[in-house]
Coordinates of N, CA and C in Angstrom, one line a residue:
Chain A
D1 N -2.0 -2.5 -20.4 CA -1.5 -1.4 -19.5 C -1.9 -1.6 -18.1
T2 N -0.9 -1.5 -17.2 CA -1.2 -1.6 -15.8 C -1.9 -0.3 -15.3
A3 N -3.1 -0.4 -14.6 CA -3.8 0.7 -14.2 C -3.1 1.4 -13.0
V4 N -2.8 0.7 -12.0 CA -2.1 1.2 -10.8 C -0.8 0.4 -10.6
S5 N 0.3 1.0 -10.7 CA 1.6 0.3 -10.6 C 2.3 0.8 -9.3
Q6 N 3.1 -0.1 -8.8 CA 3.9 0.3 -7.6 C 5.3 -0.2 -7.8
T7 N 6.3 0.5 -7.3 CA 7.7 0.0 -7.3 C 8.3 0.4 -6.0
P8 N 9.1 -0.4 -5.4 CA 9.4 -1.8 -5.9 C 8.3 -2.8 -5.5
K9 N 8.4 -4.0 -5.9 CA 7.5 -5.0 -5.5 C 7.9 -5.6 -4.1
Y10 N 9.2 -5.7 -3.9 CA 9.7 -6.2 -2.7 C 10.8 -5.2 -2.2
L11 N 10.8 -5.0 -0.9 CA 11.8 -4.1 -0.3 C 12.3 -4.6 1.0
V12 N 13.5 -5.0 1.1 CA 14.1 -5.5 2.3 C 15.2 -4.5 2.8
T13 N 15.1 -4.1 4.1 CA 16.0 -3.0 4.5 C 16.2 -3.2 6.0
Q14 N 17.2 -2.4 6.5 CA 17.5 -2.5 7.9 C 16.7 -1.5 8.7
M15 N 16.6 -1.8 10.0 CA 16.0 -0.8 10.9 C 16.7 0.5 10.8
G16 N 16.0 1.6 10.9 CA 16.6 2.9 10.9 C 16.8 3.6 9.6
N17 N 16.7 2.8 8.5 CA 16.9 3.3 7.2 C 15.7 4.1 6.8
D18 N 15.9 4.9 5.7 CA 14.8 5.7 5.1 C 14.5 5.1 3.7
K19 N 13.3 4.8 3.4 CA 12.9 4.2 2.1 C 11.7 4.9 1.5
S20 N 11.5 4.7 0.2 CA 10.4 5.3 -0.5 C 9.7 4.2 -1.4
I21 N 8.4 4.3 -1.5 CA 7.7 3.4 -2.4 C 6.9 4.3 -3.4
K22 N 7.0 4.0 -4.6 CA 6.4 4.8 -5.6 C 5.1 4.2 -6.1
C23 N 4.1 5.1 -6.5 CA 2.9 4.6 -7.0 C 2.4 5.5 -8.2
E24 N 2.0 4.9 -9.3 CA 1.5 5.7 -10.4 C 0.2 5.1 -10.9
Q25 N -0.7 5.9 -11.3 CA -2.0 5.4 -11.9 C -2.2 6.1 -13.3
N26 N -2.6 5.3 -14.2 CA -2.9 5.9 -15.6 C -4.3 5.9 -15.9
L27 N -5.2 6.0 -14.9 CA -6.6 6.0 -15.1 C -7.2 7.4 -15.2
G28 N -6.4 8.4 -14.9 CA -6.9 9.7 -14.9 C -7.7 10.1 -13.7
H29 N -7.6 9.3 -12.6 CA -8.3 9.5 -11.4 C -7.7 10.7 -10.6
D30 N -8.5 11.3 -9.7 CA -8.0 12.5 -9.0 C -7.8 12.2 -7.5
T31 N -8.1 10.9 -7.1 CA -7.9 10.6 -5.7 C -7.1 9.3 -5.6
M32 N -6.1 9.4 -4.7 CA -5.2 8.2 -4.5 C -5.0 8.0 -3.0
Y33 N -4.7 6.7 -2.7 CA -4.7 6.2 -1.3 C -3.5 5.3 -1.1
W34 N -3.1 5.3 0.2 CA -2.2 4.3 0.6 C -2.8 3.4 1.7
Y35 N -2.7 2.1 1.6 CA -3.2 1.2 2.6 C -2.0 0.3 3.1
K36 N -2.2 -0.1 4.3 CA -1.2 -1.0 4.9 C -1.9 -2.3 5.3
Q37 N -1.3 -3.5 4.9 CA -1.9 -4.8 5.3 C -0.8 -5.5 6.1
D38 N -1.2 -5.7 7.4 CA -0.2 -6.3 8.3 C -0.2 -7.8 8.2
S39 N 0.6 -8.5 9.0 CA 0.8 -9.9 9.0 C -0.5 -10.7 9.2
K40 N -1.4 -10.1 9.9 CA -2.7 -10.7 10.1 C -3.7 -10.5 9.0
K41 N -3.2 -9.9 7.9 CA -4.0 -9.6 6.7 C -5.0 -8.5 6.9
F42 N -4.9 -7.7 8.0 CA -5.9 -6.7 8.2 C -5.5 -5.5 7.3
L43 N -6.4 -5.0 6.5 CA -6.1 -3.9 5.5 C -6.6 -2.6 6.1
K44 N -5.7 -1.6 6.2 CA -6.1 -0.4 6.9 C -5.6 0.8 6.1
I45 N -6.5 1.8 5.9 CA -6.2 2.9 5.1 C -5.2 3.8 5.9
M46 N -4.2 4.4 5.2 CA -3.3 5.3 5.8 C -3.5 6.7 5.4
F47 N -3.5 6.9 4.1 CA -3.7 8.3 3.6 C -4.6 8.3 2.4
S48 N -5.2 9.5 2.2 CA -6.0 9.7 1.0 C -5.6 11.1 0.4
Y49 N -5.4 11.2 -0.8 CA -5.0 12.4 -1.5 C -6.1 12.7 -2.6
N50 N -6.5 13.9 -2.7 CA -7.4 14.4 -3.8 C -6.8 15.6 -4.4
N51 N -6.5 15.4 -5.7 CA -5.9 16.5 -6.5 C -4.7 17.1 -5.8
K52 N -3.8 16.2 -5.4 CA -2.5 16.5 -4.7 C -2.7 17.0 -3.3
E53 N -3.9 17.0 -2.8 CA -4.0 17.6 -1.4 C -4.4 16.4 -0.4
L54 N -3.8 16.4 0.7 CA -4.1 15.4 1.7 C -5.5 15.5 2.3
I55 N -6.3 14.5 2.2 CA -7.6 14.4 2.7 C -7.7 13.7 4.0
I56 N -7.1 12.5 4.0 CA -7.2 11.6 5.2 C -5.8 11.3 5.7
N57 N -5.6 11.4 6.9 CA -4.4 10.9 7.6 C -4.8 10.1 8.8
E58 N -4.8 8.8 8.7 CA -5.4 7.9 9.7 C -4.4 7.7 10.8
T59 N -4.1 8.7 11.6 CA -3.2 8.5 12.8 C -2.0 7.7 12.4
V60 N -1.4 8.0 11.3 CA -0.2 7.3 10.9 C 1.0 8.1 11.5
P61 N 2.0 7.4 12.1 CA 3.2 8.1 12.6 C 3.8 9.1 11.6
N62 N 4.3 10.2 12.1 CA 4.8 11.2 11.2 C 6.1 10.8 10.5
R63 N 6.6 9.6 10.8 CA 7.7 9.0 10.0 C 7.3 8.7 8.6
F64 N 5.9 8.6 8.4 CA 5.4 8.3 7.1 C 5.0 9.6 6.4
S65 N 5.5 9.9 5.3 CA 5.1 11.1 4.6 C 4.8 10.8 3.2
P66 N 3.5 11.0 2.8 CA 3.1 10.8 1.4 C 3.5 12.1 0.6
K67 N 3.8 11.9 -0.6 CA 4.2 13.0 -1.5 C 3.5 12.8 -2.8
S68 N 2.8 13.8 -3.3 CA 2.0 13.7 -4.5 C 2.5 14.8 -5.5
P69 N 3.5 14.5 -6.4 CA 4.0 15.5 -7.3 C 3.0 15.9 -8.4
D70 N 2.0 15.0 -8.7 CA 1.0 15.3 -9.6 C -0.2 14.3 -9.3
K71 N -1.3 14.5 -10.0 CA -2.5 13.7 -9.8 C -2.2 12.2 -10.0
A72 N -1.3 11.9 -10.9 CA -1.1 10.5 -11.3 C -0.1 9.8 -10.4
H73 N 0.5 10.5 -9.4 CA 1.5 9.9 -8.6 C 1.3 10.1 -7.1
L74 N 1.5 9.1 -6.3 CA 1.5 9.3 -4.9 C 2.5 8.4 -4.3
N75 N 3.6 9.0 -3.8 CA 4.7 8.2 -3.3 C 4.7 8.2 -1.8
L76 N 5.2 7.2 -1.2 CA 5.2 7.0 0.3 C 6.7 7.0 0.8
H77 N 7.0 8.0 1.5 CA 8.4 8.0 2.1 C 8.3 7.6 3.6
I78 N 9.2 6.7 4.0 CA 9.2 6.3 5.4 C 10.6 6.5 6.0
N79 N 10.6 7.3 7.1 CA 11.9 7.6 7.8 C 12.1 6.6 8.9
S80 N 13.3 6.4 9.3 CA 13.7 5.7 10.5 C 12.8 4.4 10.6
L81 N 12.9 3.5 9.7 CA 12.1 2.3 9.6 C 12.2 1.5 10.9
E82 N 11.1 0.9 11.3 CA 11.0 0.1 12.5 C 10.5 -1.3 12.1
L83 N 10.8 -2.3 13.0 CA 10.3 -3.6 12.7 C 8.8 -3.7 12.4
G84 N 8.1 -2.9 13.1 CA 6.6 -2.9 13.0 C 6.1 -2.4 11.7
D85 N 7.0 -1.8 10.9 CA 6.6 -1.3 9.6 C 6.6 -2.3 8.6
S86 N 7.1 -3.5 8.9 CA 7.0 -4.6 8.0 C 5.6 -5.0 7.6
A87 N 5.2 -5.0 6.4 CA 3.8 -5.2 5.9 C 3.8 -5.1 4.4
V88 N 2.6 -5.3 3.9 CA 2.4 -5.1 2.4 C 1.7 -3.8 2.3
Y89 N 2.2 -2.9 1.5 CA 1.6 -1.6 1.3 C 1.0 -1.5 -0.1
F90 N -0.3 -1.1 -0.1 CA -1.1 -1.0 -1.4 C -1.4 0.4 -1.7
C91 N -1.2 0.8 -2.9 CA -1.7 2.0 -3.4 C -3.0 1.8 -4.1
A92 N -3.9 2.8 -4.2 CA -5.1 2.7 -4.9 C -5.5 4.1 -5.4
S93 N -6.5 4.0 -6.4 CA -7.0 5.3 -6.9 C -8.4 5.2 -7.2
S94 N -9.1 6.3 -7.2 CA -10.5 6.4 -7.6 C -10.9 7.8 -8.2
Q95 N -12.1 7.9 -8.7 CA -12.5 9.2 -9.2 C -13.5 9.8 -8.3
E96 N -13.2 11.0 -7.7 CA -14.0 11.6 -6.7 C -15.5 11.8 -7.2
R97 N -15.6 12.2 -8.5 CA -17.0 12.6 -8.9 C -18.0 11.4 -8.8
E98 N -17.4 10.2 -8.7 CA -18.3 9.0 -8.7 C -18.6 8.6 -7.2
W99 N -18.0 9.3 -6.3 CA -18.2 9.0 -4.8 C -19.7 9.2 -4.5
P100 N -20.3 8.4 -3.6 CA -19.8 7.3 -2.9 C -19.9 5.9 -3.6
A101 N -20.2 6.0 -4.9 CA -20.2 4.7 -5.6 C -19.0 4.5 -6.4
D102 N -17.9 5.2 -6.0 CA -16.7 5.1 -6.8 C -16.0 3.8 -6.6
T103 N -15.3 3.3 -7.6 CA -14.5 2.1 -7.5 C -13.1 2.4 -7.2
Q104 N -12.5 1.7 -6.2 CA -11.1 1.9 -6.0 C -10.3 0.8 -6.7
Y105 N -9.3 1.2 -7.4 CA -8.4 0.3 -8.2 C -7.1 0.2 -7.4
F106 N -6.7 -1.0 -7.1 CA -5.5 -1.2 -6.2 C -4.3 -1.6 -7.1
G107 N -3.2 -1.3 -6.6 CA -1.9 -1.7 -7.2 C -1.6 -3.1 -6.7
P108 N -0.5 -3.7 -7.1 CA -0.2 -5.1 -6.8 C 0.5 -5.2 -5.4
G109 N 0.8 -4.1 -4.8 CA 1.4 -4.2 -3.4 C 2.9 -4.1 -3.4
T110 N 3.4 -3.6 -2.3 CA 4.9 -3.6 -2.1 C 5.1 -4.3 -0.7
R111 N 5.8 -5.4 -0.8 CA 6.1 -6.1 0.5 C 7.4 -5.5 1.1
L112 N 7.2 -4.9 2.2 CA 8.3 -4.2 3.0 C 8.7 -5.1 4.1
T113 N 10.0 -5.5 4.2 CA 10.5 -6.3 5.3 C 11.6 -5.5 6.0
V114 N 11.5 -5.2 7.2 CA 12.5 -4.5 8.0 C 13.2 -5.4 8.9
L115 N 14.5 -5.5 8.8 CA 15.3 -6.5 9.6 C 16.0 -5.8 10.8
Chain B
D1 N -18.3 4.9 12.1 CA -18.5 4.2 10.8 C -19.3 2.9 11.1
A2 N -20.3 2.7 10.3 CA -21.1 1.5 10.4 C -20.2 0.3 10.2
K3 N -20.5 -0.8 11.0 CA -19.7 -2.0 10.9 C -20.4 -3.1 10.2
T4 N -19.5 -4.0 9.7 CA -20.1 -5.2 9.0 C -19.6 -6.4 9.7
T5 N -20.3 -7.5 9.6 CA -20.0 -8.8 10.2 C -20.1 -9.8 9.1
Q6 N -19.0 -10.6 8.9 CA -19.0 -11.7 7.9 C -18.4 -12.9 8.6
P7 N -18.8 -14.1 8.1 CA -18.1 -15.3 8.6 C -16.7 -15.3 8.2
N8 N -15.8 -15.9 9.1 CA -14.4 -15.9 8.8 C -14.1 -16.7 7.5
S9 N -14.8 -17.8 7.3 CA -14.4 -18.6 6.2 C -15.6 -19.4 5.7
M10 N -15.6 -19.8 4.4 CA -16.6 -20.6 3.8 C -16.0 -21.5 2.7
E11 N -16.6 -22.6 2.4 CA -16.2 -23.5 1.4 C -17.3 -23.7 0.4
S12 N -16.8 -23.9 -0.9 CA -17.8 -24.2 -1.9 C -17.2 -25.2 -2.9
N13 N -18.0 -26.0 -3.5 CA -17.6 -26.9 -4.5 C -17.5 -26.1 -5.9
E14 N -16.6 -26.5 -6.7 CA -16.4 -25.8 -8.0 C -17.7 -26.0 -8.8
E15 N -18.0 -24.9 -9.5 CA -19.2 -24.8 -10.4 C -20.5 -24.8 -9.7
E16 N -20.5 -24.7 -8.4 CA -21.7 -24.5 -7.6 C -21.9 -23.0 -7.2
P17 N -23.1 -22.6 -6.9 CA -23.3 -21.2 -6.5 C -22.8 -21.0 -5.0
V18 N -22.4 -19.8 -4.8 CA -21.9 -19.5 -3.4 C -22.6 -18.2 -3.0
H19 N -23.1 -18.3 -1.7 CA -23.8 -17.1 -1.1 C -22.9 -16.7 0.1
L20 N -22.4 -15.5 0.0 CA -21.5 -14.9 1.0 C -22.3 -13.9 1.8
P21 N -22.6 -14.1 3.1 CA -23.5 -13.2 3.8 C -22.7 -12.0 4.4
C22 N -23.4 -11.0 4.7 CA -22.8 -9.8 5.4 C -23.9 -9.2 6.2
N23 N -23.7 -9.0 7.5 CA -24.6 -8.3 8.4 C -24.1 -6.9 8.6
H24 N -25.0 -6.0 8.5 CA -24.7 -4.6 8.8 C -25.9 -3.9 9.4
S25 N -26.2 -4.4 10.6 CA -27.4 -4.0 11.3 C -27.5 -2.5 11.7
T26 N -26.3 -1.8 11.7 CA -26.3 -0.4 12.0 C -26.2 0.5 10.8
I27 N -26.5 0.0 9.6 CA -26.4 0.7 8.4 C -27.3 1.9 8.4
S28 N -26.9 3.0 7.8 CA -27.8 4.2 7.7 C -28.4 4.2 6.3
G29 N -29.4 5.1 6.1 CA -30.0 5.1 4.9 C -29.2 5.6 3.7
T30 N -28.0 6.2 4.0 CA -27.2 6.8 3.0 C -25.9 5.9 2.7
D31 N -25.8 4.8 3.4 CA -24.6 4.0 3.3 C -24.7 3.1 2.0
Y32 N -23.7 3.1 1.2 CA -23.6 2.2 0.1 C -22.9 0.9 0.6
I33 N -23.3 -0.2 0.0 CA -22.7 -1.5 0.3 C -21.8 -1.8 -0.8
H34 N -20.5 -2.0 -0.5 CA -19.5 -2.3 -1.5 C -18.9 -3.7 -1.2
W35 N -18.6 -4.5 -2.2 CA -17.9 -5.7 -2.1 C -16.6 -5.7 -2.9
Y36 N -15.5 -6.1 -2.2 CA -14.2 -6.2 -2.9 C -13.7 -7.6 -2.5
R37 N -12.8 -8.1 -3.3 CA -12.2 -9.4 -3.0 C -10.7 -9.3 -3.2
Q38 N -9.9 -10.1 -2.5 CA -8.5 -10.1 -2.6 C -8.0 -11.5 -2.9
L39 N -7.5 -11.7 -4.1 CA -6.9 -13.0 -4.4 C -5.6 -13.1 -3.7
P40 N -5.1 -14.3 -3.5 CA -3.8 -14.5 -2.9 C -2.7 -13.7 -3.6
S41 N -1.9 -13.0 -2.8 CA -0.8 -12.2 -3.2 C -1.1 -11.1 -4.2
Q42 N -2.4 -10.6 -4.2 CA -2.7 -9.5 -5.1 C -3.4 -8.4 -4.2
G43 N -3.6 -7.3 -4.9 CA -4.3 -6.2 -4.3 C -5.8 -6.5 -4.4
P44 N -6.6 -5.8 -3.5 CA -8.1 -6.0 -3.6 C -8.6 -5.6 -4.9
E45 N -9.7 -6.2 -5.3 CA -10.4 -5.8 -6.6 C -11.9 -5.6 -6.4
Y46 N -12.4 -4.7 -7.1 CA -13.9 -4.4 -7.0 C -14.7 -5.6 -7.5
V47 N -15.8 -5.9 -6.8 CA -16.7 -6.9 -7.2 C -18.0 -6.3 -7.6
I48 N -18.7 -5.6 -6.7 CA -20.0 -5.0 -6.9 C -20.4 -4.1 -5.8
H49 N -21.3 -3.2 -6.1 CA -21.8 -2.3 -5.0 C -23.3 -2.0 -5.2
G50 N -24.0 -1.6 -4.2 CA -25.4 -1.3 -4.3 C -25.9 -0.4 -3.1
L51 N -27.1 0.1 -3.3 CA -27.6 1.0 -2.2 C -28.9 0.4 -1.6
T52 N -29.9 0.1 -2.5 CA -31.1 -0.5 -2.0 C -31.6 -1.6 -2.8
S53 N -31.4 -1.5 -4.1 CA -31.9 -2.6 -5.0 C -30.9 -3.7 -5.3
N54 N -31.3 -4.8 -5.6 CA -30.4 -5.9 -6.0 C -29.7 -5.5 -7.2
V55 N -28.4 -6.0 -7.4 CA -27.6 -5.6 -8.5 C -26.9 -6.8 -9.1
N56 N -26.7 -6.7 -10.4 CA -26.1 -7.8 -11.1 C -25.0 -7.2 -12.0
N57 N -23.8 -7.9 -12.0 CA -22.8 -7.6 -13.0 C -22.2 -8.9 -13.5
R58 N -21.2 -8.8 -14.3 CA -20.6 -10.0 -14.9 C -19.9 -10.9 -13.9
M59 N -19.5 -10.3 -12.8 CA -18.8 -11.1 -11.8 C -19.7 -11.7 -10.8
A60 N -20.8 -11.0 -10.4 CA -21.6 -11.5 -9.3 C -23.0 -10.8 -9.2
S61 N -23.7 -11.2 -8.2 CA -25.0 -10.5 -7.9 C -25.0 -10.1 -6.4
L62 N -25.6 -9.0 -6.2 CA -25.7 -8.5 -4.8 C -27.2 -8.5 -4.4
A63 N -27.6 -9.2 -3.4 CA -28.9 -9.3 -2.9 C -29.0 -8.5 -1.6
I64 N -29.8 -7.4 -1.5 CA -29.9 -6.6 -0.4 C -31.2 -6.8 0.3
A65 N -31.2 -7.1 1.6 CA -32.4 -7.3 2.3 C -33.3 -6.1 2.3
E66 N -34.6 -6.2 2.5 CA -35.5 -5.1 2.4 C -35.2 -4.1 3.5
D67 N -34.8 -4.5 4.6 CA -34.5 -3.5 5.7 C -33.0 -3.1 5.6
R68 N -32.3 -3.6 4.7 CA -30.9 -3.2 4.4 C -29.9 -3.6 5.5
K69 N -30.4 -4.4 6.5 CA -29.5 -4.8 7.6 C -28.6 -5.9 7.2
S70 N -28.8 -6.5 6.1 CA -27.9 -7.6 5.6 C -27.9 -7.6 4.1
S71 N -26.9 -8.2 3.6 CA -26.7 -8.4 2.1 C -26.0 -9.7 1.9
T72 N -26.2 -10.2 0.6 CA -25.5 -11.4 0.3 C -24.9 -11.3 -1.1
L73 N -23.6 -11.6 -1.2 CA -22.9 -11.6 -2.5 C -23.1 -13.0 -3.0
I74 N -23.5 -13.1 -4.3 CA -23.8 -14.4 -4.9 C -22.9 -14.6 -6.1
L75 N -22.1 -15.6 -6.0 CA -21.3 -16.0 -7.1 C -22.0 -17.2 -7.8
H76 N -22.4 -17.1 -9.0 CA -23.4 -18.0 -9.6 C -22.8 -19.4 -9.8
R77 N -21.5 -19.4 -10.2 CA -20.8 -20.7 -10.5 C -19.4 -20.5 -10.0
A78 N -19.0 -21.0 -8.8 CA -17.7 -20.8 -8.3 C -16.6 -21.5 -9.1
T79 N -15.6 -20.8 -9.4 CA -14.4 -21.4 -10.1 C -13.2 -21.3 -9.1
L80 N -12.2 -22.1 -9.4 CA -11.0 -22.1 -8.6 C -10.4 -20.7 -8.4
R81 N -10.6 -19.9 -9.5 CA -10.1 -18.5 -9.5 C -10.8 -17.6 -8.5
D82 N -12.0 -18.0 -8.0 CA -12.8 -17.2 -7.1 C -12.3 -17.4 -5.7
A83 N -11.4 -18.3 -5.4 CA -10.8 -18.5 -4.1 C -10.1 -17.2 -3.7
A84 N -10.7 -16.5 -2.6 CA -10.1 -15.2 -2.3 C -10.8 -14.8 -0.9
V85 N -10.3 -13.7 -0.4 CA -11.0 -13.1 0.8 C -11.9 -12.0 0.3
Y86 N -13.2 -12.1 0.7 CA -14.3 -11.2 0.2 C -14.6 -10.3 1.3
Y87 N -14.6 -9.0 1.0 CA -14.8 -7.9 2.0 C -16.1 -7.2 1.7
C88 N -16.9 -7.1 2.7 CA -18.2 -6.3 2.6 C -17.9 -5.0 3.3
I89 N -18.1 -3.8 2.7 CA -17.7 -2.5 3.2 C -18.9 -1.5 3.0
L90 N -19.1 -0.7 4.0 CA -20.1 0.3 3.9 C -19.5 1.7 3.7
R91 N -20.1 2.4 2.8 CA -19.5 3.8 2.4 C -20.6 4.8 2.6
D92 N -20.4 5.8 3.5 CA -21.3 6.8 3.9 C -21.4 7.9 2.9
S93 N -22.5 8.1 2.3 CA -22.6 9.0 1.2 C -22.7 10.5 1.7
T94 N -22.8 10.7 3.0 CA -22.9 12.0 3.6 C -21.6 12.6 4.0
N95 N -20.6 11.7 4.0 CA -19.3 12.1 4.6 C -18.3 12.0 3.5
T96 N -17.9 13.1 3.0 CA -16.9 13.1 1.9 C -15.5 12.6 2.3
G97 N -15.3 12.6 3.6 CA -14.0 12.1 4.1 C -14.1 10.6 4.4
N98 N -15.2 10.0 4.2 CA -15.4 8.6 4.6 C -14.6 7.7 3.6
Q99 N -13.8 6.9 4.1 CA -13.0 6.0 3.2 C -13.4 4.6 3.5
F100 N -12.8 3.7 2.7 CA -13.0 2.3 2.9 C -12.4 1.7 4.1
Y101 N -13.2 1.1 5.0 CA -12.6 0.4 6.1 C -12.9 -1.1 6.0
F102 N -11.8 -1.8 5.7 CA -11.9 -3.2 5.4 C -12.0 -3.9 6.8
G103 N -12.9 -4.9 6.9 CA -13.0 -5.7 8.1 C -12.1 -6.9 7.9
T104 N -12.4 -8.0 8.5 CA -11.6 -9.2 8.3 C -12.0 -10.1 7.1
G105 N -13.2 -9.8 6.6 CA -13.6 -10.5 5.4 C -13.9 -12.0 5.6
T106 N -14.4 -12.6 4.5 CA -14.6 -14.1 4.5 C -13.7 -14.7 3.5
S107 N -12.9 -15.7 4.0 CA -12.0 -16.4 3.2 C -12.7 -17.6 2.5
L108 N -12.9 -17.5 1.2 CA -13.6 -18.5 0.4 C -12.6 -19.5 -0.2
T109 N -12.9 -20.8 0.1 CA -12.1 -21.9 -0.4 C -13.0 -22.6 -1.4
V110 N -12.5 -22.8 -2.6 CA -13.3 -23.5 -3.7 C -12.7 -24.9 -3.9
I111 N -13.5 -25.9 -3.7 CA -13.0 -27.3 -3.8 C -13.2 -27.8 -5.2
P112 N -12.2 -28.4 -5.8 CA -12.3 -28.9 -7.1 C -13.2 -30.1 -7.2

């Protein structure tokens, strides 16, 4: 069983479009995250959700809107896509009660290409 | 957030031990030291973490300096599968909002 899954794996779209990336974890964790890895391989946190509530928003443009319908899902919706949004997006999850020694489990990533 | 410094790249021969250093001279007494690695085209994966004492698990060992200003991740016998980027991360135990901030990491090449 895949612990953290993301769909789609690849996403190619035109500038200006709106797209969503889905993330699901079956680990029973209560905290989920979105990270962005740019072309220089720098991995940067975007959002953190705990029990469906936003905890961290790291100065991400408001074109990015995370949505958590339940503890096991954290989807990322992106409006008006720009060339600079091209990157690999990783979802992750962890268990808050283990913090700060908690382990984050990452998904396989979604490679977004904006043309 | 306390910062970490790692060499950009390292090489190791297969089946030899590898010592990956990390400097964190501004570490506070409450910061945990976490190590993650990212294999090519995959998401990061947990390797090991510690606070003050050296730690061992099935993947690696973590040696923490007595003053905690540096640490070393030890892979006892490098395999080709260990070729990855290794990240050393500090996690502040006093700040519940503190999240993982990945630096540039060390790219490990394993030579057959």
